[in-house]
Short mmCIF file of C-alpha atoms in Angstrom, two decimals:
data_model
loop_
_atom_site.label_atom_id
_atom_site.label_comp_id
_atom_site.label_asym_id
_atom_site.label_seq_id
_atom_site.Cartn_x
_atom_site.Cartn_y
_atom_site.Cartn_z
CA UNK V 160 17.63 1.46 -35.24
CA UNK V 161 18.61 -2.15 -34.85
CA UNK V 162 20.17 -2.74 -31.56
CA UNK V 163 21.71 -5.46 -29.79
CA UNK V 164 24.75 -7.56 -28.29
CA UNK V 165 27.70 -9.54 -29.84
CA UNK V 166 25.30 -12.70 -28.55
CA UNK V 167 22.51 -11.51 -30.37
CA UNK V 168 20.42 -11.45 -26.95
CA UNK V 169 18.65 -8.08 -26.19
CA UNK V 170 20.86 -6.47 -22.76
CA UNK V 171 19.62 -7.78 -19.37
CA UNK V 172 19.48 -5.60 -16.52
CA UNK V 173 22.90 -7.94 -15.14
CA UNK V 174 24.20 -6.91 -18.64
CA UNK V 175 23.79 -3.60 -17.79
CA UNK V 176 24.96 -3.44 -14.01
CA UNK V 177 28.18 -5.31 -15.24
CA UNK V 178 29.13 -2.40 -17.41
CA UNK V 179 32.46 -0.88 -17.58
CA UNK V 180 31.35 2.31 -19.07
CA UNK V 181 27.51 3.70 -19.41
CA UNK V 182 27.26 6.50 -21.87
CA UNK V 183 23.76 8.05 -21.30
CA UNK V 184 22.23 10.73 -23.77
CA UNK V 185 25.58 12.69 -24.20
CA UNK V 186 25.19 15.46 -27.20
CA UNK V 187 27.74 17.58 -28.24
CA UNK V 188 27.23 20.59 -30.46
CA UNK V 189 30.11 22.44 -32.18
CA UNK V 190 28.99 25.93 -33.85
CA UNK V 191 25.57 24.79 -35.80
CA UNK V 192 26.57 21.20 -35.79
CA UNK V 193 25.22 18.43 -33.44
CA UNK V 194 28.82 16.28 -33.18
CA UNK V 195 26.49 13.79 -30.90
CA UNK V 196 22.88 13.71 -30.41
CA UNK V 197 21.68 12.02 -27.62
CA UNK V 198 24.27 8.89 -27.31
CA UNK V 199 23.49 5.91 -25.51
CA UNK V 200 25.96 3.04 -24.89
CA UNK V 201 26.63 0.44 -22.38
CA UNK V 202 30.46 -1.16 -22.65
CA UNK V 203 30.67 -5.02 -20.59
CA UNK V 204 34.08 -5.30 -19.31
CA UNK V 205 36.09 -7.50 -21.84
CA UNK V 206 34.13 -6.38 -24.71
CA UNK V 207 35.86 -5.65 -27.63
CA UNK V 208 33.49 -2.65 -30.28
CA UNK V 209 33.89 -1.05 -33.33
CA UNK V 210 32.76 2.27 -33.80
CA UNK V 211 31.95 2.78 -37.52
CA UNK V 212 30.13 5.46 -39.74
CA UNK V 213 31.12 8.36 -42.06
CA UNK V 214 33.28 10.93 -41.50
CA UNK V 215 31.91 13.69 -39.40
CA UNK V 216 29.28 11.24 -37.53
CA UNK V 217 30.85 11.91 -34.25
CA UNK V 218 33.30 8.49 -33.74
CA UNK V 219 36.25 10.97 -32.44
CA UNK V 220 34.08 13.08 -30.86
CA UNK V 221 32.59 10.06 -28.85
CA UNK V 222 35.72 8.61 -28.17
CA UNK V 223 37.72 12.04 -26.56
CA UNK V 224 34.28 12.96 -24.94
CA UNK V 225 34.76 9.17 -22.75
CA UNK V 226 38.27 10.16 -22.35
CA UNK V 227 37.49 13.59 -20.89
CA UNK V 228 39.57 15.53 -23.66
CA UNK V 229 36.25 17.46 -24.31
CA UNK V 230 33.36 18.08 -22.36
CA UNK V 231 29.72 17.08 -23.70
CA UNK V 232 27.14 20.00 -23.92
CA UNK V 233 25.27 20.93 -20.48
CA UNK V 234 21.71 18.89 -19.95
CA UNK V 235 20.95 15.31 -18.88
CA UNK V 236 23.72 13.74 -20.55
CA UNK V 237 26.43 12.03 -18.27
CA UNK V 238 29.16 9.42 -18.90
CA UNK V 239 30.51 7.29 -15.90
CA UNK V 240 33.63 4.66 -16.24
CA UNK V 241 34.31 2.58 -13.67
CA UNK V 242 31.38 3.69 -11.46
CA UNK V 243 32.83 6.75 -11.14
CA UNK V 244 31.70 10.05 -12.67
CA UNK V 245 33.94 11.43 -15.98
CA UNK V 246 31.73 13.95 -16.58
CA UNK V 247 28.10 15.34 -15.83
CA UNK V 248 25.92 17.88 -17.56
CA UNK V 249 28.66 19.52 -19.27
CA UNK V 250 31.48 19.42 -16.84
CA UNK V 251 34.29 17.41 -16.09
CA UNK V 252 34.45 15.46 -12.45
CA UNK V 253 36.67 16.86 -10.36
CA UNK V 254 38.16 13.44 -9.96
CA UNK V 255 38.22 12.42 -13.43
CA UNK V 256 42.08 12.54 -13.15
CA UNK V 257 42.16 9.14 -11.63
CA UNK V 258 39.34 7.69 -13.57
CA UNK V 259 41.43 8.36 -16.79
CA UNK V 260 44.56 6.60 -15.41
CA UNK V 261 42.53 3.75 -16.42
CA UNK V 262 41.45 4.44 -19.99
CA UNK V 263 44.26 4.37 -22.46
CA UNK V 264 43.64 6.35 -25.44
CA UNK V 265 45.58 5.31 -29.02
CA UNK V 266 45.68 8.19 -31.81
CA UNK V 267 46.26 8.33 -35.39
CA UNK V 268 48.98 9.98 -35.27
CA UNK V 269 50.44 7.96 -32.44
CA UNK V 270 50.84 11.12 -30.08
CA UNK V 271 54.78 10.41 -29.35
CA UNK V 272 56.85 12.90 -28.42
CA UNK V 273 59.51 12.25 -31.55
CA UNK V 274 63.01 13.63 -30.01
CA UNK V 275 62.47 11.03 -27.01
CA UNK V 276 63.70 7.52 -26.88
CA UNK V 277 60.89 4.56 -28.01
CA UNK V 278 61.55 3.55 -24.10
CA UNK V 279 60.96 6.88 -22.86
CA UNK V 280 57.92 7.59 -24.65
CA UNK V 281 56.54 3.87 -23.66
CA UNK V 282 57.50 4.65 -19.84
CA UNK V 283 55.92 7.81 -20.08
CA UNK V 284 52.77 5.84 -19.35
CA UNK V 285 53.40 5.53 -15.72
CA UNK V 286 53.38 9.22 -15.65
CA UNK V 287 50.35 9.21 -13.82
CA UNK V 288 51.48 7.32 -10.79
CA UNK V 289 55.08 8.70 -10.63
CA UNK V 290 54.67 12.30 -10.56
CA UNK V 291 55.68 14.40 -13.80
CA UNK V 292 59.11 15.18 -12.16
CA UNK V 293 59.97 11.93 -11.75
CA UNK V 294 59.33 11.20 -15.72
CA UNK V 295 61.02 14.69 -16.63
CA UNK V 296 63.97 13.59 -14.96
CA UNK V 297 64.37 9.99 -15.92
CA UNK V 298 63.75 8.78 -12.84
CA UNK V 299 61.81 5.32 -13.86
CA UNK V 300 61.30 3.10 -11.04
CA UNK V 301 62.14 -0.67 -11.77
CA UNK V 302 58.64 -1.65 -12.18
CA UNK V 303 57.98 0.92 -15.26
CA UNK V 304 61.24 0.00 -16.69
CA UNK V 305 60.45 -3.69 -16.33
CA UNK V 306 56.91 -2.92 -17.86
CA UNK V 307 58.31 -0.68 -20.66
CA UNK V 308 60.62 -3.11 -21.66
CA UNK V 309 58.51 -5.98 -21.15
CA UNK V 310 55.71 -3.82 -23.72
CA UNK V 311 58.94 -3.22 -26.42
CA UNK V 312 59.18 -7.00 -26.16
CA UNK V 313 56.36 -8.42 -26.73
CA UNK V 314 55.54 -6.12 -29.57
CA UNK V 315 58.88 -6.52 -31.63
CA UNK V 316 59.84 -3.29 -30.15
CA UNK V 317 62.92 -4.10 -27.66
CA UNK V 318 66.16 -3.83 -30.01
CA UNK V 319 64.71 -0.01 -30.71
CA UNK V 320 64.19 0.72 -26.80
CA UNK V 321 67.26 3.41 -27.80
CA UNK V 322 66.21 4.58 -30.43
CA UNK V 323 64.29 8.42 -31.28
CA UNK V 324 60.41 7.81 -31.72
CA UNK V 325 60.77 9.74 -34.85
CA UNK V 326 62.79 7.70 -37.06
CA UNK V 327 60.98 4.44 -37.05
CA UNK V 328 57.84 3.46 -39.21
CA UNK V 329 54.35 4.15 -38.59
CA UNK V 330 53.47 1.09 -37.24
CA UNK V 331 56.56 0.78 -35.14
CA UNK V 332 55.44 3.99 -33.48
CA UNK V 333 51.90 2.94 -33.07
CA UNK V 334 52.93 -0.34 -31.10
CA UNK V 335 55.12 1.80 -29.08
CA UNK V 336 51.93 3.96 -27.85
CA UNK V 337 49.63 0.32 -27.56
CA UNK V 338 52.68 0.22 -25.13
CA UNK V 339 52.36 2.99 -23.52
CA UNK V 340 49.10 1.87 -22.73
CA UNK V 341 50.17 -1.28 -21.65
CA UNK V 342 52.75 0.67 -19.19
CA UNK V 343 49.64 2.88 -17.71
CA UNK V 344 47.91 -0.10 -17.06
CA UNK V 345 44.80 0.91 -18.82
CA UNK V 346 41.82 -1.42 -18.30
CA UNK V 347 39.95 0.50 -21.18
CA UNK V 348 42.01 1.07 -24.60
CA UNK V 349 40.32 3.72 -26.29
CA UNK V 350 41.70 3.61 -30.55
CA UNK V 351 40.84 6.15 -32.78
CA UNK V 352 41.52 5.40 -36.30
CA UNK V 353 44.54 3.89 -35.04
CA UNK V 354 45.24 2.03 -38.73
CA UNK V 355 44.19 5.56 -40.85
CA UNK V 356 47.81 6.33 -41.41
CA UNK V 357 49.23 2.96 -41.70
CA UNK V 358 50.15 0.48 -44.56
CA UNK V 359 47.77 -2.66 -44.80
CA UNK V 360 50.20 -5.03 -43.67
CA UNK V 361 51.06 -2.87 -40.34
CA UNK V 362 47.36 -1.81 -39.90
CA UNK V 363 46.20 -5.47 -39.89
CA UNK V 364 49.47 -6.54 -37.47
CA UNK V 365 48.00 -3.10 -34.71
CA UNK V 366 44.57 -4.67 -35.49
CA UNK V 367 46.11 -8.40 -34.02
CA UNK V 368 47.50 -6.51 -30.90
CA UNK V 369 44.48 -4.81 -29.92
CA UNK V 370 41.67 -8.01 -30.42
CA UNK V 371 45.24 -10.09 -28.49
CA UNK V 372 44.86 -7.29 -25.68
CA UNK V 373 41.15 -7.85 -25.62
CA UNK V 374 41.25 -11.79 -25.77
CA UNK V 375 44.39 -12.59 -23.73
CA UNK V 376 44.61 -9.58 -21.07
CA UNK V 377 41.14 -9.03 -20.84
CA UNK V 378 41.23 -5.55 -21.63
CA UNK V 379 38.08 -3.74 -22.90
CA UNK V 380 38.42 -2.26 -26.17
CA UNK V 381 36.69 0.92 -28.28
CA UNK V 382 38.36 1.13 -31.47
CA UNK V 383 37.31 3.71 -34.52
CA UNK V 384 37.33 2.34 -37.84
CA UNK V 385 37.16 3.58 -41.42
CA UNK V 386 37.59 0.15 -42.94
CA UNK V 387 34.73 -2.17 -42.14
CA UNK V 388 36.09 -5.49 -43.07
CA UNK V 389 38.58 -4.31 -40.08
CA UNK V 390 35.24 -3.60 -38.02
CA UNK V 391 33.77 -6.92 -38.75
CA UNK V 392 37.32 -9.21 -38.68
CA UNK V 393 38.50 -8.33 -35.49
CA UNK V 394 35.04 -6.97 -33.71
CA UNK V 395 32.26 -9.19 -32.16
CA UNK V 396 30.48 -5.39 -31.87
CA UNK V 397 29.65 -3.35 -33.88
CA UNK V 398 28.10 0.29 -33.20
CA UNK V 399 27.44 2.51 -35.97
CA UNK V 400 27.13 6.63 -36.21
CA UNK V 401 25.53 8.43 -38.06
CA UNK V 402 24.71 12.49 -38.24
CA UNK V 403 25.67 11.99 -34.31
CA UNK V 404 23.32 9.32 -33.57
CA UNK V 405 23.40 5.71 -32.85
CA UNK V 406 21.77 3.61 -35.91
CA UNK V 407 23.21 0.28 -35.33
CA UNK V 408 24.36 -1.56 -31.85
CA UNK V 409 24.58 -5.35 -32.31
CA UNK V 410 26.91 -8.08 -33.97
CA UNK V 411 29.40 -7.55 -36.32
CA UNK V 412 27.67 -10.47 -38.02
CA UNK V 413 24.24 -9.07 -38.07
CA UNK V 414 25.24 -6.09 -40.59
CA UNK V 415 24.64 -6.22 -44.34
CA UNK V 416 24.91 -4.40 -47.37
CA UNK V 417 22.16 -2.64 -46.94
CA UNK V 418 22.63 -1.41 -44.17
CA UNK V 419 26.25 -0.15 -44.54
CA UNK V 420 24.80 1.52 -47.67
CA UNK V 421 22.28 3.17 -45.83
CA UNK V 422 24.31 4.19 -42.86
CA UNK V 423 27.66 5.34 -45.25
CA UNK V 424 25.48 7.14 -47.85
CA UNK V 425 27.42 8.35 -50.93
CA UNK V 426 30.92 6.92 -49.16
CA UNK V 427 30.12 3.08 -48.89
CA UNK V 428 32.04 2.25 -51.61
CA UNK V 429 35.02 3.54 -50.00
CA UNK V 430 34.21 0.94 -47.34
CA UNK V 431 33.41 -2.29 -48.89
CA UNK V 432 35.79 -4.86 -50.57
CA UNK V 433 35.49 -8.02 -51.89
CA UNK V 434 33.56 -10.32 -50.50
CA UNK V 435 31.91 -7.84 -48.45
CA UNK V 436 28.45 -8.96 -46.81
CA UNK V 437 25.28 -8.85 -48.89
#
């Protein structure tokens, strides 16, 4: 496996203390299937990664298991985010609930609830400091209806603020939960396949957002790709899966053709393009 940073230079132990989120040896196992085997990963705060591989290599699973949507199988694995536990030896920390107000987590599918106003479902990610009742009643406070609007804003969002979640476009809908995150104040964007479901033009304009989140607000970013020239445009980092396992951890720059061939298998055609590295 060929491992190393978006500077090339092999982790120093002030590398690893500055870490945002330390992945160590998680596995998870799913009938007869090993989903992960044995992960390792440090994340620097401000660091922006791509997770690439084929389907089924665990990229989702990696992703929810750092978000706490699924625990990781019992043993010596352990994931911490912040400094603070998410989840040990196959349980979740009691006190992941405030650990995950910090970690924004972007689907493919956007996750809106459709019937609700684009503001609404924006505000809805200061549901973890209001109180549910609060947000089931309407009752923003002026900060989260300063910070939704000031999210529907910036991403070309505001003159649909009114408007059911439902009836706009994909990508409308997917800037709307970038939002969201924006509203939750998430210092960790978690993206998975975020620009599966999207046409290239509003894939590539989600892809701006997310590096401008990274670059501009400082905000660490995991993203899932399928597409690699996505991985490598808009990634310094690259990590790849494969069968569950980490093959590749290094710059985006230090992967060639031979590699994605190797780690991709009978799909890497369905990943390259023109152009792509040799």
């Amino acid at each position: 496996m060929k491992r190393g940073f978006a500077d090339g230079k092999a982790p120093t132990a002030s590398m690893t203390d500055a870490a945002v989120l330390s992945i160590r040896n998680a596995s998870k196992t799913f009938g007869q299937r090993r989903a992960l085997d044995g992960v390792s990963l440090d994340v620097r705060k401000g660091e922006m990664i791509a997770l690439i591989g084929p389907s089924g290599s665990g990229k989702s699973t990696l992703l929810r298991s750092i978000s706490a949507l699924q625990t990781i199988d019992p043993g010596p694995g352990e994931i911490v985010a912040f400094d603070t536990p998410v989840q040990k030896d196959g349980r979740i920390d009691k006190g992941v609930r405030k650990t995950r107000t910090r970690i924004g987590m972007i689907f493919q599918q956007f996750n809106l609830v459709g019937r609700l106003s684009l503001f609404t479902n924006v505000a809805l990610g200061s549901l973890g400091r209001i109180g549910f009742w609060r947000a089931a009643l309407g009752l923003w406070p002026a900060e989260t209806q300063q910070a939704a609007m000031a999210a529907l804003h910036r991403f070309g969002l505001a003159e649909y603020a009114a408007q059911r979640a439902n009836t706009l476009s994909g990508g409308q809908q997917q800037r709307a939960a970038i939002g969201r995150a924006l509203v939750q104040k998430a210092k960790i964007i978690l993206a998975d396949e975020p620009v599966a479901s999207l046409d290239p033009v509003s894939a590539r304009r989600v892809m701006e957002i997310l590096r401008e989140l990274n670059t501009a607000d400082g905000l660490t970013v995991i993203v899932t790709l399928h597409q690699v020239d996505y991985a490598l445009r808009y990634c310094e980092r690259v990590v790849a899966l494969k069968a569950g396992k980490v093959v590749y951890d290094g710059p985006a720059a230090g992967l060639a053709r031979a590699q994605l061939i190797d780690i991709y298998g009978p799909e890497f055609e369905d990943v390259f393009w023109e152009g792509a590295p040799t």
